[in-house]
XYZ file of C-alpha atoms in Angstrom:
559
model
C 0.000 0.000 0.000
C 1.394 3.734 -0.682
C 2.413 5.363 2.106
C -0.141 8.103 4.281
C -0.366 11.276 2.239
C -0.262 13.479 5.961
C 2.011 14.178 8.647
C 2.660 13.556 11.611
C 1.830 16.122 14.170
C 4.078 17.046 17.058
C 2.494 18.941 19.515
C 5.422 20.236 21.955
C 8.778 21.164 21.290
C 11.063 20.284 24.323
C 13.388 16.974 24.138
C 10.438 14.506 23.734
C 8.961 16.178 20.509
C 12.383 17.292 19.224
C 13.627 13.781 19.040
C 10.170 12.615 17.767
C 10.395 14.620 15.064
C 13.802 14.390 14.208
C 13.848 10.321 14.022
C 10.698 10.563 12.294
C 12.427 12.999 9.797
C 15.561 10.617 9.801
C 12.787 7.905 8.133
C 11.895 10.721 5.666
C 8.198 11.163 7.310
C 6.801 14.424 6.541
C 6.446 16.757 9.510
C 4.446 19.344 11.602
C 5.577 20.343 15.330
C 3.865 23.068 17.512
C 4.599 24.622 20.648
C 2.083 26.738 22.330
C 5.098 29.303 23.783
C 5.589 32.008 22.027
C 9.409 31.693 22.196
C 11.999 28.513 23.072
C 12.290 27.767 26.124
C 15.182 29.223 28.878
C 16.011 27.486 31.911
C 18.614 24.878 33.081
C 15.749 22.257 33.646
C 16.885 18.281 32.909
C 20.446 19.343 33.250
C 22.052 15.439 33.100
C 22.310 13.657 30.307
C 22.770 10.333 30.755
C 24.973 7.323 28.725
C 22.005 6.012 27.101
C 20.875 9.021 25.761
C 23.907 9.458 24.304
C 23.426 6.803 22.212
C 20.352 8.025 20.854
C 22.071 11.596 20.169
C 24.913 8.950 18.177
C 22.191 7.461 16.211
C 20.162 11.068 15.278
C 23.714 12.840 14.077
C 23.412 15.220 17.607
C 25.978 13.912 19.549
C 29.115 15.734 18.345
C 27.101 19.290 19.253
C 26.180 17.932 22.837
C 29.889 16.920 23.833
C 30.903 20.304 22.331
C 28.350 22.030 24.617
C 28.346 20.030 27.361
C 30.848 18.931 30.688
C 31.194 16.280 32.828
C 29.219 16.392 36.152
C 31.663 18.586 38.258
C 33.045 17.243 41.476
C 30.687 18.445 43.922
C 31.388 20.654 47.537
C 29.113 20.215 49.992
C 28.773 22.737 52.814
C 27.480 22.704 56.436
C 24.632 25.051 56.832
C 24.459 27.119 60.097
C 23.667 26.584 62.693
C 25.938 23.297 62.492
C 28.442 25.206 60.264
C 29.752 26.911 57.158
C 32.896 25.056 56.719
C 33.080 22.293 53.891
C 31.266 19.009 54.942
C 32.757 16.830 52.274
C 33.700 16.636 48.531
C 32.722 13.873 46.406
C 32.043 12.601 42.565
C 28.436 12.844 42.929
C 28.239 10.002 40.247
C 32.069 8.732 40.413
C 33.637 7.873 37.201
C 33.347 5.156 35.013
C 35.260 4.289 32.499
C 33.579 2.742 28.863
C 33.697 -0.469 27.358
C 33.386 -1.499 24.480
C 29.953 -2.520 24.378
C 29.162 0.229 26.150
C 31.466 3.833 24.797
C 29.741 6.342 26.850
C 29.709 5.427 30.586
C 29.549 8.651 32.479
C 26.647 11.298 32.884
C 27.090 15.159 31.771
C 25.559 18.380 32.215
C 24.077 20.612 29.835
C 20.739 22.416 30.180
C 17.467 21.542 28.463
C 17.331 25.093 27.019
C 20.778 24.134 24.880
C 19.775 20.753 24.487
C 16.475 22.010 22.772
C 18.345 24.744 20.668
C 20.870 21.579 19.015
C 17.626 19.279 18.669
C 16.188 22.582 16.161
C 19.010 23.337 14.921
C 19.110 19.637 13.254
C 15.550 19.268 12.395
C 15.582 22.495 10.133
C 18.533 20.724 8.685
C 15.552 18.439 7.385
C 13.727 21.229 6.495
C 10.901 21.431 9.789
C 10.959 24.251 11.636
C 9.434 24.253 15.048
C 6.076 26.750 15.189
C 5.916 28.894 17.866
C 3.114 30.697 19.130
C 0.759 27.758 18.143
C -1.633 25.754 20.270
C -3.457 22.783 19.712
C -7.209 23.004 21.209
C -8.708 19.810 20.381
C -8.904 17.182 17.859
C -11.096 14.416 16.624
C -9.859 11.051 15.284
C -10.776 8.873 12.224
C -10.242 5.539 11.105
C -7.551 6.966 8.577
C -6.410 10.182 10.033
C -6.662 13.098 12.678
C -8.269 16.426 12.224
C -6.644 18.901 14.899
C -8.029 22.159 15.324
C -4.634 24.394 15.748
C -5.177 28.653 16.535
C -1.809 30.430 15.363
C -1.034 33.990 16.020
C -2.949 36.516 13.724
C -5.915 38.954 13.986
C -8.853 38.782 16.017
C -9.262 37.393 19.790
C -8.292 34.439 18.837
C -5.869 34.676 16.612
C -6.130 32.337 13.092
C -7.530 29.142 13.016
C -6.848 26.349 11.428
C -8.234 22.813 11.100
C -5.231 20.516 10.349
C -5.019 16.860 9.225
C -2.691 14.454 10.375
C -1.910 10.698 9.876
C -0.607 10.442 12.981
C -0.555 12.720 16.090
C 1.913 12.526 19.014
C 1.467 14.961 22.252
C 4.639 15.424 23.887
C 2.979 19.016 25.185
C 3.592 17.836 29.024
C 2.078 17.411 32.275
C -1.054 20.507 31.381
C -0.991 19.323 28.046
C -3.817 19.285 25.466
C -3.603 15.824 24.175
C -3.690 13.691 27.507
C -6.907 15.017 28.616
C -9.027 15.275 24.988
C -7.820 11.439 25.191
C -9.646 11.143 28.391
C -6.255 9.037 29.865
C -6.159 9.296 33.736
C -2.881 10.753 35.190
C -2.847 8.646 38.618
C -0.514 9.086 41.106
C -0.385 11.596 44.182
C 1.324 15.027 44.681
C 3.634 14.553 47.376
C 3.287 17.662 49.523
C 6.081 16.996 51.399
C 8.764 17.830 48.800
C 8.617 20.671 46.677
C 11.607 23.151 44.683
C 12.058 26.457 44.291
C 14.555 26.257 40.468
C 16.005 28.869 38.389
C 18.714 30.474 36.807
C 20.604 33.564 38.475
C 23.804 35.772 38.255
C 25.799 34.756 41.926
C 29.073 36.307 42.679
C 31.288 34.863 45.577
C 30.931 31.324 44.797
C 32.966 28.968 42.856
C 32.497 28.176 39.373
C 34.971 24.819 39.506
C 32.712 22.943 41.422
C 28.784 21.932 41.795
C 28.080 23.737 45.362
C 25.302 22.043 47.515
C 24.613 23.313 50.999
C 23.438 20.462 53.047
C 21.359 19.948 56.945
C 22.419 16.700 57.664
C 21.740 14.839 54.558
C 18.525 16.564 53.469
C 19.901 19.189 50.908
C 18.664 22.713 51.357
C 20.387 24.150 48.521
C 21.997 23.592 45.323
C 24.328 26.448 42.577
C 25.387 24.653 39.868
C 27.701 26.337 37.236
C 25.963 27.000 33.708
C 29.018 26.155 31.605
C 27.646 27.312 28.275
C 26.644 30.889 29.967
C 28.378 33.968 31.581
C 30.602 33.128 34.220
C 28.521 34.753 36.951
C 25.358 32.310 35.923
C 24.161 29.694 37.707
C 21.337 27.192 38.313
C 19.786 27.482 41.519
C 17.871 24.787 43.472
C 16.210 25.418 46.533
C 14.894 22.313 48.098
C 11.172 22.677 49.681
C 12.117 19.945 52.419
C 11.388 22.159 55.680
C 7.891 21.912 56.383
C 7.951 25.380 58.631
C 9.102 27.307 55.109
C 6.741 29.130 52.498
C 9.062 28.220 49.547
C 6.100 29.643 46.927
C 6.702 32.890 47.953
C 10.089 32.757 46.919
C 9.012 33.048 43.396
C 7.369 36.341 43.969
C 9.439 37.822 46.731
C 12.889 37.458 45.954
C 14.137 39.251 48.337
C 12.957 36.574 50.936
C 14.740 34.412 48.440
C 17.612 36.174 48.922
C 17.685 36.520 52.591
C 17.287 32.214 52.445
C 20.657 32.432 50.395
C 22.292 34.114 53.064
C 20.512 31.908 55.673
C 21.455 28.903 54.825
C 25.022 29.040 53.600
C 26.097 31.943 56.367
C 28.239 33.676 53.721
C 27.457 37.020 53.230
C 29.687 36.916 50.001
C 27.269 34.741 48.266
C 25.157 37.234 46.667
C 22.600 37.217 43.960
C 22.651 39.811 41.455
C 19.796 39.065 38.706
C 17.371 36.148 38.738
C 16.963 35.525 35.137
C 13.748 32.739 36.088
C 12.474 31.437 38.713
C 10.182 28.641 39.710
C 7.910 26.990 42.380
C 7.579 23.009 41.557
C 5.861 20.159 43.623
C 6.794 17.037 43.147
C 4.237 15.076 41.508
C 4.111 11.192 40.738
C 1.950 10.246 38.121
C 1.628 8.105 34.870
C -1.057 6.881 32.334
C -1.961 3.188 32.075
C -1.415 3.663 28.273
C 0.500 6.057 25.679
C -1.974 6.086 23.262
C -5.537 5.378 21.692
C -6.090 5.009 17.834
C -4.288 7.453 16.123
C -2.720 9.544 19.061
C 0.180 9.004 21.186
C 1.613 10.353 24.039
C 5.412 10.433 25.329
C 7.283 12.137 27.996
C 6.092 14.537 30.636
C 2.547 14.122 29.202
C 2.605 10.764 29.921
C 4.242 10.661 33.505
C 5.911 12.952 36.031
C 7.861 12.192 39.216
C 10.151 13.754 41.592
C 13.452 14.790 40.631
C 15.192 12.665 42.354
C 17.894 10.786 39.925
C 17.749 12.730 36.585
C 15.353 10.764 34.906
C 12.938 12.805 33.206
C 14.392 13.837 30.524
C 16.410 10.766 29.414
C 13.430 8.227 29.949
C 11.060 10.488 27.694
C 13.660 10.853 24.940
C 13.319 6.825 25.019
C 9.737 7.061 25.015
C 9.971 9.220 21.846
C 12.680 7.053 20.170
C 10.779 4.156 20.530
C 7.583 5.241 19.012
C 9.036 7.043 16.025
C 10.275 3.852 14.162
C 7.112 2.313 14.942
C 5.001 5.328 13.390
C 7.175 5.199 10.657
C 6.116 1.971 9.862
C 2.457 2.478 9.990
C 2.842 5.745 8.354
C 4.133 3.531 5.499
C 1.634 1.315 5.345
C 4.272 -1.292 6.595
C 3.437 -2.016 9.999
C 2.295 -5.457 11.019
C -0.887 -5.594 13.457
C 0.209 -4.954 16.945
C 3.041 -2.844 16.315
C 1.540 0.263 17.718
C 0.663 -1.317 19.950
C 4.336 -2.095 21.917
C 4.782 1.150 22.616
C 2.501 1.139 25.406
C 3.614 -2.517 26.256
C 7.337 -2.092 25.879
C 7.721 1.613 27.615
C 4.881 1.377 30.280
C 6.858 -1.006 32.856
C 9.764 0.467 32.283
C 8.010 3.698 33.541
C 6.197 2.025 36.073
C 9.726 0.789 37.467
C 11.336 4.664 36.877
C 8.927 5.938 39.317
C 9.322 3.232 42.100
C 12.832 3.822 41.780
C 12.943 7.618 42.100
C 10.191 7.760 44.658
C 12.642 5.309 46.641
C 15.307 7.913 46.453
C 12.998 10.680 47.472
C 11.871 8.841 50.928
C 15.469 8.486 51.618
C 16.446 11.952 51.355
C 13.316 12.777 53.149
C 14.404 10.584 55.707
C 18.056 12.184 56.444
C 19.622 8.922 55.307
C 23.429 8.861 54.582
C 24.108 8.719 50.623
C 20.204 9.008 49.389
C 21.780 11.940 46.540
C 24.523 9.499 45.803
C 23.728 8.373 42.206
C 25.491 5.126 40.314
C 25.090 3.252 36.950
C 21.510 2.272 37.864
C 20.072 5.448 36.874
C 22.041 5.200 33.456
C 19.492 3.317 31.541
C 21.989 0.868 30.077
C 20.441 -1.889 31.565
C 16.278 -1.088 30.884
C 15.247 -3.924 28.239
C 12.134 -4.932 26.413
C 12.658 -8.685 27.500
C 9.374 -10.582 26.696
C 8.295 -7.970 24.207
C 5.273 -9.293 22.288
C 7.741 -8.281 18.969
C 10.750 -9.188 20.285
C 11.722 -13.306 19.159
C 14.928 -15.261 20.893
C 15.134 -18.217 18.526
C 19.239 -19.708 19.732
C 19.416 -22.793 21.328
C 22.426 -21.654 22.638
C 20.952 -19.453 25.499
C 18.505 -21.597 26.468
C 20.502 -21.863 30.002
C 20.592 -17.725 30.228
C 18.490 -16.525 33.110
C 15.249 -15.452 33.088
C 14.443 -11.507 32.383
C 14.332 -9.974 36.149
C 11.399 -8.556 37.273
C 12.914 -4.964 37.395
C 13.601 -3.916 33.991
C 15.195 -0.574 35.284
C 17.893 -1.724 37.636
C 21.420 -1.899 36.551
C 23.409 -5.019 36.723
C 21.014 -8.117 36.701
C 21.767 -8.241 32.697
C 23.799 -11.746 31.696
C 24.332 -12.459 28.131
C 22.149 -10.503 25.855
C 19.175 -11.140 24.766
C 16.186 -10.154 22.766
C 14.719 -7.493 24.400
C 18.246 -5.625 25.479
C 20.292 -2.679 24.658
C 22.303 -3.565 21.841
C 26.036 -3.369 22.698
C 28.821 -1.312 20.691
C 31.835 -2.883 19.134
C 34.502 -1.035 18.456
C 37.606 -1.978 15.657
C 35.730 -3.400 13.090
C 37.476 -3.641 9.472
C 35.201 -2.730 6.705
C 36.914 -5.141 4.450
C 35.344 -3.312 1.500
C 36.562 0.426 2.141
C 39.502 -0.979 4.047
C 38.721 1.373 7.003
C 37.688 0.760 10.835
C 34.944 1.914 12.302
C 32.341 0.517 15.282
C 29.042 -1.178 14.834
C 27.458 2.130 16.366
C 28.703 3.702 13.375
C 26.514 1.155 11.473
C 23.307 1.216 13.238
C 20.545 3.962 11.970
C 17.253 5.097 13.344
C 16.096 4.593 10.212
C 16.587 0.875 9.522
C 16.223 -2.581 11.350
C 19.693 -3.926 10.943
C 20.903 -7.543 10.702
C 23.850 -8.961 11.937
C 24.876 -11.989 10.236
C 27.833 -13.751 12.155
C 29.306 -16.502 9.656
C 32.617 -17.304 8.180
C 31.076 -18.841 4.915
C 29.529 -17.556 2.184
C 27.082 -19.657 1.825
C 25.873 -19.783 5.341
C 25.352 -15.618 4.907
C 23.940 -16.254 1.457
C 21.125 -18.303 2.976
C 19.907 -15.153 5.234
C 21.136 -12.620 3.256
C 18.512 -13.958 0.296
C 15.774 -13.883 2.626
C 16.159 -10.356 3.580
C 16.233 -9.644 -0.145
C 11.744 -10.110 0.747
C 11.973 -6.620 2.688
C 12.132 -3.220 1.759
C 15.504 -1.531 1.435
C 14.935 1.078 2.733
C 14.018 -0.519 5.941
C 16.473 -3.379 6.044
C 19.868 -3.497 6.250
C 22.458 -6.120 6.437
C 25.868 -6.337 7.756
C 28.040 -9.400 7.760
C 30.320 -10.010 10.467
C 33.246 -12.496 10.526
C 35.275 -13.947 13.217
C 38.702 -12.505 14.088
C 40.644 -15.551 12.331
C 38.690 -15.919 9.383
C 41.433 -15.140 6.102
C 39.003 -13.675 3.827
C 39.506 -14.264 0.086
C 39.963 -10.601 -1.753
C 36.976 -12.027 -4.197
C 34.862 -13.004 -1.447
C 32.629 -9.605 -1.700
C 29.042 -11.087 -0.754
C 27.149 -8.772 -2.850
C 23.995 -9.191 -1.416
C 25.369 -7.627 1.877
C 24.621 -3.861 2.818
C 28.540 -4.139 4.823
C 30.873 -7.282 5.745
C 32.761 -6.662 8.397
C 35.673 -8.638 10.095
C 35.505 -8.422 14.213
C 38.954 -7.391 14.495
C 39.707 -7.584 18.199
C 36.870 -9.891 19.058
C 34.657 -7.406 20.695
C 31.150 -8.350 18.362
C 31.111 -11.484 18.750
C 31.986 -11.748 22.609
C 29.577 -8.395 23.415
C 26.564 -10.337 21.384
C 27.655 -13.461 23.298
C 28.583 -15.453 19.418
C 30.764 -18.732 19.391
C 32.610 -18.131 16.055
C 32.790 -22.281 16.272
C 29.344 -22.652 15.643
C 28.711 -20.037 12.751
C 30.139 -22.287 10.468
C 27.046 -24.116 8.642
C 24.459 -21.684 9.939
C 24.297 -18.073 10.560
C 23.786 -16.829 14.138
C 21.492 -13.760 13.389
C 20.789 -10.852 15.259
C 18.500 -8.060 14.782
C 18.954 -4.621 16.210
C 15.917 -2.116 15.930
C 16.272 0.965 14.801
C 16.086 2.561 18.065
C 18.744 0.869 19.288
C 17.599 -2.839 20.985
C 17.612 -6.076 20.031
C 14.097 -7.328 18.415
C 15.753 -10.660 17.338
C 18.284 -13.368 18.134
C 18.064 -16.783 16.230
C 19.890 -18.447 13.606
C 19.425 -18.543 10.018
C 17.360 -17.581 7.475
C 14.034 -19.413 9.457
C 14.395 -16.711 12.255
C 15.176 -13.716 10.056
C 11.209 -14.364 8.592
C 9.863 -15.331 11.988
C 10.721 -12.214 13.672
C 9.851 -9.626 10.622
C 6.679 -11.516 10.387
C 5.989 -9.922 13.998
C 7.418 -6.198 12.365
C 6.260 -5.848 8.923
C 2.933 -6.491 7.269
């Protein structure tokens, strides 16, 4: 069937929609994204980015921009607040450092604030030609069985403004917590609004405080107060966080009365040095905990904040809705082509709702800690890196190897770090670095392969024939969906006329890392392929072997 004549609609233009869009403009799916503010958005909001978001910046083209932009978490300085003290409690690597892998090249979280991160995520999508409208609001919609009509009111003459009835194939709201789209879908947003914990968070100029370090003034180990360094600003610019943990405090006011704020400055650290000269925004949060029982109904989708909010607590907000987004977009790609198979849609809900559901047990957890003045509750590790969150038992995922038969079950937490064994269907899909492209003669790593805008297979062999056999079945799916990439084993001599022309790349696993990350014997790939599939946003959908498995699991993709 021809592919949808209409867009997709994007309504929102932070992180979630931005990365929406762009992956969807990656697959060469025509585009419309709105954002109701009248201007982008300023702040230092969802400052870490974390190693698995990263990887989805690698895959979208980003990534060189955010490292440019960006810094390492700085070591942090934490202070005594009077009347206990002023002096310095304690420094520490709020995260530590890791070091990467292979499997895994980006191990460590960084800072860089939502406001930058949204200006590089424009900047590349009017590199494919969509520019994000400002000023425009969505204010209903109605859906049919082959599109949506969305009723859209731009800036223009008259009270309110120009209207416009729009239609979409698809729409996705990623317009947040008060958006539009949640509540014309009539989802409920359970969860509770924890009263207990609230923020006062901004930007400001500060003078007399150190710009080499994250400074966090601390009671105990509840923090009251928290000037990080805005790296990609003026020197005198920081973000502020004051924490709403002291019941006997108005911290709302704050917003308003900023001299009060600034009087809780000098209250808290006791330095008189420490003074605020401009605050260029200023906030009053609580700390909700809420999520929908599903992203979606028919034609409409939602990702992100729209789709569930929690407390602060670990950096997750950000990173876990940019997944939420890069998960959906392939899949809407697909059914905006007329190529999706029944139920594809529908894993988005499937796939990203217990991973969710386990994101906000997990930063709750932290949250009750802190609240509870227990030792190391803002201590953060790998577990809140989202290497480790999987799509194990995935309705389109199919583990078809013999071989791992004796791995362990998936665990029931599919957002801790470190219960992962071999891999499996379902998981991230490692990196391996030093691969020879025995074509081009170069080197390069299988991340440098991978594309948001193709399922690729990876054929471990060290015959011809036994690649033939797969790489003719793939031949039955569209090219511009499906690629293929042929990997040999370290000590296989390759003939110079042994060029496998059916094969998108063949690669030869130089140092072993490919086939010992993806957990491949080369001694069994003689006779039959092992074959693994990596989706285009990044996880495995398939391992099996042969050309039998290759069918089986696009049979569960394509229609």
């Amino acid at each position: 069937m021809a592919p949808q004549a209409h867009p997709v609609l994007v309504v929102g233009a932070g992180p979630t929609g931005l990365i929406a869009a762009l992956t969807l403009r990656h697959n060469g799916i025509p585009v419309r994204i709105l954002e109701k503010a009248d201007k982008p958005f300023t702040g230092s909001r969802a400052l870490g980015t974390h190693p698995r978001t990263f990887e989805v910046y690698k895959f979208l083209g980003v990534l060189p921009d955010i490292l440019r932009l960006g810094t390492p978490v700085p070591d942090n300085r934490i202070y005594k607040c009077p009347p206990e003290g002023t002096e310095l409690a304690k420094e520490l690597k709020n995260l530590g450092r890791g070091y990467p892998t292979p499997g895994m090249p980006f191990y460590n979280m960084w800072v860089l604030g939502q406001d930058v991160t949204q200006r590089v995520l424009r900047t590349h999508l009017e590199k494919h030609g969509v520019r994000v409208e400002f000023g425009t609001e969505l204010r209903a919609f109605a859906q049919h069985a082959d599109r949506v009509e969305a009723h859209i009111v731009k800036p223009g003459e008259g009270p309110n403004g120009a209207e416009e009835t729009f239609t979409a194939s698809y729409l996705v709201g990623a317009d947040g917590a008060r958006g539009v789209v949640r509540k014309a879908l009539g989802l409920q947003f359970a969860g509770v609004t924890r009263e207990d914990a609230t923020a006062v968070l901004g930007d400001v100029r500060v003078r007399g405080v150190s710009r080499d370090h994250w400074n966090r003034w601390m009671k105990g180990n509840v923090p009251a107060l928290s000037l990080l360094p805005r790296y990609t600003h003026d020197p005198d610019v920081f973000g502020i966080i004051a924490f709403g943990l002291d019941a006997t405090r108005d911290y709302a006011r704050f917003v308003e009365d900023t001299d009060a704020f600034k009087q809780y400055v000098r209250e808290v650290t006791g330095r008189p040095e420490i003074e605020i000269t401009e605050f260029l925004g200023l906030s009053y949060v609580k700390f909700n905990i809420r999520m929908v029982s599903e992203f979606g109904k028919g034609r409409v989708f939602i990702a992100g904040d729209a789709a569930h909010v929690h407390s602060p607590t670990g950096g997750q907000g950000m990173n876990s809705s940019i997944m939420d987004a890069f998960n959906l977009a392939w899949k809407l790609t697909l059914a905006h082509k007329n190529l999706a198979a029944p139920g594809l849609l529908a894993s988005y809900t499937a796939e990203r709702l217990p991973v969710i559901k386990n994101m906000l047990t997990m930063t709750t957890e932290v949250l009750d800690k802190a609240l509870a003045n227990k030792e190391g509750a803002w201590e953060r590790g790998a577990r809140f890196f989202q290497l480790d969150v999987h799509y194990r038992g995935s309705a389109i995922t199919l583990e078809d190897d013999p071989e791992r038969e004796g791995a362990p079950d998936p665990p029931v937490n599919v957002y801790t770090f470190g219960t992962m064994g071999r891999v499996r269907a379902g998981d991230r899909a490692p990196d391996a670095p030093h691969l020879l492209d025995l074509r081009k003669g170069s080197v390069g790593t299988l991340f440098d392969v991978l594309t948001p805008a193709k399922h690729t297979v990876l054929v471990f062999t060290q015959g011809n024939s036994a690649a033939d056999n797969v790489l003719g079945a793939l031949r039955a799916y569209p090219a511009a969906h499906v690629q293929s990439v042929v990997i040999m084993p370290a000590f296989a001599s390759v003939r110079e006329d042994a060029e496998l022309p059916g094969a998108g790349w063949v690669l030869k696993d130089a140092d072993r890392h490919a086939y010992e990350g993806y957990s491949v014997d080369h001694a069994t790939t003689g006779h039959e392929a092992v074959v693994v599939v990596v989706r285009p946003d990044g996880f495995v959908g398939a391992i099996g072997r042969g050309a039998g498995s290759v069918q089986a699991y696009f049979a569960k993709i394509l229609c």
